[in-house]
JSON list of C-alpha atoms in Angstrom, two decimals:
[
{"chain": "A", "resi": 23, "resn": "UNK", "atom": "CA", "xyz": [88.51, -105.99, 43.65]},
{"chain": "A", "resi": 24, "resn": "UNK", "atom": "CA", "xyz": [88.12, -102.74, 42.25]},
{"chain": "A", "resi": 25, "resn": "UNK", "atom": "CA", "xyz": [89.33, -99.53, 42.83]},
{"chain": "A", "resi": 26, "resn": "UNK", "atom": "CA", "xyz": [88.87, -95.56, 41.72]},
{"chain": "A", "resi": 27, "resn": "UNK", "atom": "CA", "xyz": [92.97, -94.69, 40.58]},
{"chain": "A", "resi": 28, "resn": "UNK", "atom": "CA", "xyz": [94.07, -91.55, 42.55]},
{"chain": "A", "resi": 29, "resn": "UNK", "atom": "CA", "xyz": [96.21, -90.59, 39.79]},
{"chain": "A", "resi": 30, "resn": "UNK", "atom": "CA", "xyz": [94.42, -91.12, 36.30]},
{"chain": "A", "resi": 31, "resn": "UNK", "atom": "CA", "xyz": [90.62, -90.93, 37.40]},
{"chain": "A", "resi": 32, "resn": "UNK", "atom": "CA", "xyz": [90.20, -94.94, 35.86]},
{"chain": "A", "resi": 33, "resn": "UNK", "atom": "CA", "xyz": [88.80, -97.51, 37.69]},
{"chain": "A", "resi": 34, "resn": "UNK", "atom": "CA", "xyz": [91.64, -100.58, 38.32]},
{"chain": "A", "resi": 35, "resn": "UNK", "atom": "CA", "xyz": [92.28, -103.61, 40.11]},
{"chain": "A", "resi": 36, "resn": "UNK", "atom": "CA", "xyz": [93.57, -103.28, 43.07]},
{"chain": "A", "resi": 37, "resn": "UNK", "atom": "CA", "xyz": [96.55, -104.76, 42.22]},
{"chain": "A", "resi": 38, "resn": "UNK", "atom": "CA", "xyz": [97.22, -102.78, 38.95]},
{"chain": "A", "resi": 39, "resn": "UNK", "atom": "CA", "xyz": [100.17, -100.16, 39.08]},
{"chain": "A", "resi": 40, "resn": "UNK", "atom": "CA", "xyz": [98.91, -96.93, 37.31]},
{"chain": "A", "resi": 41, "resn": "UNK", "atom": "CA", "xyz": [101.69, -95.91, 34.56]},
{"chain": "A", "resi": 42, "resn": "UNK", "atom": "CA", "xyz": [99.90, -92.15, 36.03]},
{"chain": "A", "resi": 43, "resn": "UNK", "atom": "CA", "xyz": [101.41, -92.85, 39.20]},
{"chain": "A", "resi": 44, "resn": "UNK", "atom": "CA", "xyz": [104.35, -90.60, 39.49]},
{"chain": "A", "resi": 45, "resn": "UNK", "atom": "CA", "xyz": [107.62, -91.89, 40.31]},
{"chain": "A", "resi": 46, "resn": "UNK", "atom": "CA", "xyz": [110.32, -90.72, 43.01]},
{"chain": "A", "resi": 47, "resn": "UNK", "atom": "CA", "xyz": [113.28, -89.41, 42.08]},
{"chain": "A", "resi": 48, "resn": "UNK", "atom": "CA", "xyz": [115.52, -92.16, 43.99]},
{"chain": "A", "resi": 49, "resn": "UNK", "atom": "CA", "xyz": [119.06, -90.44, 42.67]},
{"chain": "A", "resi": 50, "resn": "UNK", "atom": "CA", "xyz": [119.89, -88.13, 45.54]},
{"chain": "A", "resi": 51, "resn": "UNK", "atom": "CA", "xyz": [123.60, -86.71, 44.70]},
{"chain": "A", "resi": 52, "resn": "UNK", "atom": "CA", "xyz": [126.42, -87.81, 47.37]},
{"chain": "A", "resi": 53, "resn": "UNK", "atom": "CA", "xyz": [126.47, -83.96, 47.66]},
{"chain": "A", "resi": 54, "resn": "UNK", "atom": "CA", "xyz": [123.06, -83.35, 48.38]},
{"chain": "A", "resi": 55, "resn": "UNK", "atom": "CA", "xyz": [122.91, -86.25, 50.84]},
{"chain": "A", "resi": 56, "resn": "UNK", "atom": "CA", "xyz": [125.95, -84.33, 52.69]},
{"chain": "A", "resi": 57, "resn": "UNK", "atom": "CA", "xyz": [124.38, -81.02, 53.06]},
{"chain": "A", "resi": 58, "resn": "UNK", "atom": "CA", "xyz": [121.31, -83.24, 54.96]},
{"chain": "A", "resi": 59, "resn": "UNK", "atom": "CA", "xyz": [123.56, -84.13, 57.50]},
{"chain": "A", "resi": 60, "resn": "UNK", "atom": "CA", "xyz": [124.37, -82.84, 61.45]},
{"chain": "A", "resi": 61, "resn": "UNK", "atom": "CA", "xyz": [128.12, -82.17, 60.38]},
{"chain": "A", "resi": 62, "resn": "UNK", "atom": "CA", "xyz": [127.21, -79.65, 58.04]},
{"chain": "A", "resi": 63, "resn": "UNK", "atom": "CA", "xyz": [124.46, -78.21, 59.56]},
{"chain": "A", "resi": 64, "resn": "UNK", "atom": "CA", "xyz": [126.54, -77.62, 62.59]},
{"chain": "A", "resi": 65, "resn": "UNK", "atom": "CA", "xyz": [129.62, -76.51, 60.56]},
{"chain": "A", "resi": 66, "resn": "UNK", "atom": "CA", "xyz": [127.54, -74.18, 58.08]},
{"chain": "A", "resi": 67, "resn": "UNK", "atom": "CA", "xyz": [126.38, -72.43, 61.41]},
{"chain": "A", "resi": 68, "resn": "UNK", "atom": "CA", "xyz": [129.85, -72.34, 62.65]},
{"chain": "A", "resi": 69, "resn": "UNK", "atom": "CA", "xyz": [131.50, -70.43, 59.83]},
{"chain": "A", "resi": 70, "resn": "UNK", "atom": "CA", "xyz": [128.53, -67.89, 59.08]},
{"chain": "A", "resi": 71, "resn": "UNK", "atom": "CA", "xyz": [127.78, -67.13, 62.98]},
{"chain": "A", "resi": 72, "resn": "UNK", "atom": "CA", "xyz": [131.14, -67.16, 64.41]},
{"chain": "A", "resi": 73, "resn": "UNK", "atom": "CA", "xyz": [133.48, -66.26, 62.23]},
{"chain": "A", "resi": 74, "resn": "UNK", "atom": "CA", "xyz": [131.79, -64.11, 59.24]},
{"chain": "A", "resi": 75, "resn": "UNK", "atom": "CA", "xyz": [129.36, -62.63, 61.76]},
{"chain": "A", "resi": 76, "resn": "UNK", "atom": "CA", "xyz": [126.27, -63.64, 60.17]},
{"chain": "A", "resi": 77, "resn": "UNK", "atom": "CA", "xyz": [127.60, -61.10, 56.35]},
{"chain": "A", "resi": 78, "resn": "UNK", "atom": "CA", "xyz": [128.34, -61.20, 52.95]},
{"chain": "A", "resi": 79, "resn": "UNK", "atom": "CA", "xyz": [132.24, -61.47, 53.28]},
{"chain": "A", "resi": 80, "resn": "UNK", "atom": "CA", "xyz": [131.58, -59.53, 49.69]},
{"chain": "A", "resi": 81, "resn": "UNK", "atom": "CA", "xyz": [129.20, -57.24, 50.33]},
{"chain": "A", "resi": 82, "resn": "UNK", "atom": "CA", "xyz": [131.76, -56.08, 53.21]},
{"chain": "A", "resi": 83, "resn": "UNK", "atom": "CA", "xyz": [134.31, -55.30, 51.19]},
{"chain": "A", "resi": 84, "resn": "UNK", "atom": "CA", "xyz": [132.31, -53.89, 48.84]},
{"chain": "A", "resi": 85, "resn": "UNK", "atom": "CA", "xyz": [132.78, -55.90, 45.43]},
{"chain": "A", "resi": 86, "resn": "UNK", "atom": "CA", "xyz": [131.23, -57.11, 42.52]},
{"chain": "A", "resi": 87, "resn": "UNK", "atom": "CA", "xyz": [128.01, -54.48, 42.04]},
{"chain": "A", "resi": 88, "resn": "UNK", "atom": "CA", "xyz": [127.81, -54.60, 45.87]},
{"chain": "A", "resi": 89, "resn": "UNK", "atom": "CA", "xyz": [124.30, -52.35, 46.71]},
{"chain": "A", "resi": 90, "resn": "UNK", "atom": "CA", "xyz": [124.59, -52.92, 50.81]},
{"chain": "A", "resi": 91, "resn": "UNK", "atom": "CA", "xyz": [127.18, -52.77, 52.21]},
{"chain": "A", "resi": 92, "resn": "UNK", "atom": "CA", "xyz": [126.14, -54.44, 55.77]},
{"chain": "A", "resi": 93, "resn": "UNK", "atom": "CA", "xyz": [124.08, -57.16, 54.27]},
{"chain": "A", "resi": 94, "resn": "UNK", "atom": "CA", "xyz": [122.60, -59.77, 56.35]},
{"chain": "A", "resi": 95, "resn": "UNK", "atom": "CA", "xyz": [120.06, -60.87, 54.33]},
{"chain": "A", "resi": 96, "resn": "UNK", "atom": "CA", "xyz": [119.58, -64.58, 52.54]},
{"chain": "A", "resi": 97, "resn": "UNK", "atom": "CA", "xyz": [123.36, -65.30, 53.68]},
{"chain": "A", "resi": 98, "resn": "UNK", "atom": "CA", "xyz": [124.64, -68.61, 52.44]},
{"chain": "A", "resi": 99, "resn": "UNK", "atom": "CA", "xyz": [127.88, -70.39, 53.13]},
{"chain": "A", "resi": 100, "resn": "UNK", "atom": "CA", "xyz": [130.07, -71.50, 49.81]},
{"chain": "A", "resi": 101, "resn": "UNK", "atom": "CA", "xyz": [131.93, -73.88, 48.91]},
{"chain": "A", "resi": 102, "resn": "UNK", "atom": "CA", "xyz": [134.84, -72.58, 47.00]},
{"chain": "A", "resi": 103, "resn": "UNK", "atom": "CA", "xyz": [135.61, -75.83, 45.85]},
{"chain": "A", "resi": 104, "resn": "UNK", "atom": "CA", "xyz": [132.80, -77.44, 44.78]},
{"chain": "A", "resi": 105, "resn": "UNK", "atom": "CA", "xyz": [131.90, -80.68, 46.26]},
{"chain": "A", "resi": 106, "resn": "UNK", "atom": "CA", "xyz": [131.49, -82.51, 42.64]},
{"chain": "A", "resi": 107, "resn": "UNK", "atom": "CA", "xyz": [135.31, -81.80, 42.55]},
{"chain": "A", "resi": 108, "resn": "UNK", "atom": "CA", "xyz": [137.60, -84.23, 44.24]},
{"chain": "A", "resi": 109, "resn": "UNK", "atom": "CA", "xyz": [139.92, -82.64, 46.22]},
{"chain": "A", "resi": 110, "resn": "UNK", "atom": "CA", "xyz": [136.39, -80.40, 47.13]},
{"chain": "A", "resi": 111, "resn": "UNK", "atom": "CA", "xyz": [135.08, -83.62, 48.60]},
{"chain": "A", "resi": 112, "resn": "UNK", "atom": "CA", "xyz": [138.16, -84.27, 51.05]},
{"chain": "A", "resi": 113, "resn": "UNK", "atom": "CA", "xyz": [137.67, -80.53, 51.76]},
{"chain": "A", "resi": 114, "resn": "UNK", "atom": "CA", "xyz": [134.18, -80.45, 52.33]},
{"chain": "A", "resi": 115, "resn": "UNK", "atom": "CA", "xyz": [133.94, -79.26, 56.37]},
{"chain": "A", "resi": 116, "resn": "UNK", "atom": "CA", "xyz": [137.22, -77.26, 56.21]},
{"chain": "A", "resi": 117, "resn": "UNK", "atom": "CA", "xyz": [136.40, -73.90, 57.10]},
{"chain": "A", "resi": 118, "resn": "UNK", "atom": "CA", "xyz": [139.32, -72.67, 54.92]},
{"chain": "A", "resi": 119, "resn": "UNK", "atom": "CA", "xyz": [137.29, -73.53, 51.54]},
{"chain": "A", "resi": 120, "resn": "UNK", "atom": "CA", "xyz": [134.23, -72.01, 53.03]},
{"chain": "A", "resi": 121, "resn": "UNK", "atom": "CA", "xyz": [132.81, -68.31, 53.01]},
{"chain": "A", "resi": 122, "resn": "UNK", "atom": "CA", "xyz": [129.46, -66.55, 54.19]},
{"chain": "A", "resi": 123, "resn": "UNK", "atom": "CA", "xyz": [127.95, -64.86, 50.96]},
{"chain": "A", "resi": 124, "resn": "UNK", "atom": "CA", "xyz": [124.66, -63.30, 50.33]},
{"chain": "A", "resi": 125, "resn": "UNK", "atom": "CA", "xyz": [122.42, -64.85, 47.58]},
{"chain": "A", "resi": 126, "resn": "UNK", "atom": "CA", "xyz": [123.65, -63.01, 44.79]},
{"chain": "A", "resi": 127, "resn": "UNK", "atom": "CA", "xyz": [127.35, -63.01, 45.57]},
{"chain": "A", "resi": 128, "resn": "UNK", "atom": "CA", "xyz": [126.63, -66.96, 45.90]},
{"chain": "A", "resi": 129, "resn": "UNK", "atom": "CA", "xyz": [125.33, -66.54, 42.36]},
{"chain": "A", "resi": 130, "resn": "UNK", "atom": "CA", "xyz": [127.95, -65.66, 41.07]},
{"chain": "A", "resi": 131, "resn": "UNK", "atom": "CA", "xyz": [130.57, -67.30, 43.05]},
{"chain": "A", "resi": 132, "resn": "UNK", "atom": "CA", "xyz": [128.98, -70.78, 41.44]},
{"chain": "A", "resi": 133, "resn": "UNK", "atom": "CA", "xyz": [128.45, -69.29, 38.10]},
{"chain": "A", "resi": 134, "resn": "UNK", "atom": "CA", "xyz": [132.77, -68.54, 38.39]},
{"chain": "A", "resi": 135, "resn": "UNK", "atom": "CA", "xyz": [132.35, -64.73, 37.76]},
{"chain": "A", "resi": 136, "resn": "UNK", "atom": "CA", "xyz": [134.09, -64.47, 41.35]},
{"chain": "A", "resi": 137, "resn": "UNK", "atom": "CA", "xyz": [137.68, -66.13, 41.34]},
{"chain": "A", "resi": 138, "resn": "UNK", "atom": "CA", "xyz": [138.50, -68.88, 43.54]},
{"chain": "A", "resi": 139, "resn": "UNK", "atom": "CA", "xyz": [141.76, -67.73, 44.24]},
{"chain": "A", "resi": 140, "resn": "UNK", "atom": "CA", "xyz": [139.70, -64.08, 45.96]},
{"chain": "A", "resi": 141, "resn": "UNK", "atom": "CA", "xyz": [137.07, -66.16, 47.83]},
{"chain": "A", "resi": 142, "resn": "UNK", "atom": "CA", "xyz": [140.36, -67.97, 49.30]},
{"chain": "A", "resi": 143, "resn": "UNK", "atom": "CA", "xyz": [142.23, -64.73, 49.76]},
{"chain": "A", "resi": 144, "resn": "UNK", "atom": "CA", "xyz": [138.93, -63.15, 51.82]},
{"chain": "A", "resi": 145, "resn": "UNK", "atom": "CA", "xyz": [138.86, -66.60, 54.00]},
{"chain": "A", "resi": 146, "resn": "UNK", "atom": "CA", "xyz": [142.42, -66.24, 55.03]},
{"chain": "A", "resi": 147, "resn": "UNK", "atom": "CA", "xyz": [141.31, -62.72, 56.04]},
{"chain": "A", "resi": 148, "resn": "UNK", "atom": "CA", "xyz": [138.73, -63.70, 58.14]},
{"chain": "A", "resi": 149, "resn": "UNK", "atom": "CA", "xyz": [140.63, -66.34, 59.64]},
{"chain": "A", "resi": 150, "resn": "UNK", "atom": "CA", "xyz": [143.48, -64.35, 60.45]},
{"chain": "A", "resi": 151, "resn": "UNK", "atom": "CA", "xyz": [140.98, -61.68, 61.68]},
{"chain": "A", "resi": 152, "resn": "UNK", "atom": "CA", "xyz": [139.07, -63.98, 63.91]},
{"chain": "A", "resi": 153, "resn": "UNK", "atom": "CA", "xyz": [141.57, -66.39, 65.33]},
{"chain": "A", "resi": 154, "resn": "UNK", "atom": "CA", "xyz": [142.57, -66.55, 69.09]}
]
């Protein structure tokens, strides 16, 4: 039997698979499996709601070309060890090696043009700020 191809406009058998058909990128990254999942979702809200109050923890302390101070907008949270890394892997719901950030600061927190050791030294901040 024949049939009109979706993908290439030909007429095939039925049976044929077009080499038009595009394929699916099966390769999902552990990490991009992880930030699918309930834990992080409810740990993501967790850290920018309740503790970093829904702001740039940059933007608030006014570094790194900040242009509002009391930003809100696009915020993010960060891993400050990145989850390709090991010991970032082991580390990957502990709100000590996470931070709220606004796009850009994100930017350039992956990029490395913010230090790890600062994004670490604002968490402690926050957590020392915030704890009961």
């Amino acid at each position: 039997m024949l049939k009109s191809c979706s993908y290439c406009g030909r007429v095939h058998d039925i049976k044929h698979q077009c080499s038009s058909k595009p394929t699916r990128n099966s390769k999902v990254s552990k990490a991009n499996r992880f930030r699918w999942t309930s834990a992080w979702q409810r740990k993501r809200k967790q850290v920018r709601e309740d503790r970093d109050l829904h702001m740039c923890q940059v933007c608030i302390r006014e570094l790194y070309d900040t242009q509002t101070k009391y930003n809100f907008d696009n915020i993010q949270v960060h891993h400050i060890i990145p989850l390709n890394d090991p010991e970032g892997w082991d580390k990957r719901l502990d709100e000590n090696c996470l931070i709220s950030l606004c796009y850009y600061h994100h930017s350039l927190a992956e990029d490395g043009e913010i230090p790890k050791e600062e994004l670490l030294q604002i968490v402690r901040e926050q957590e020392e700020k915030y704890s009961f």
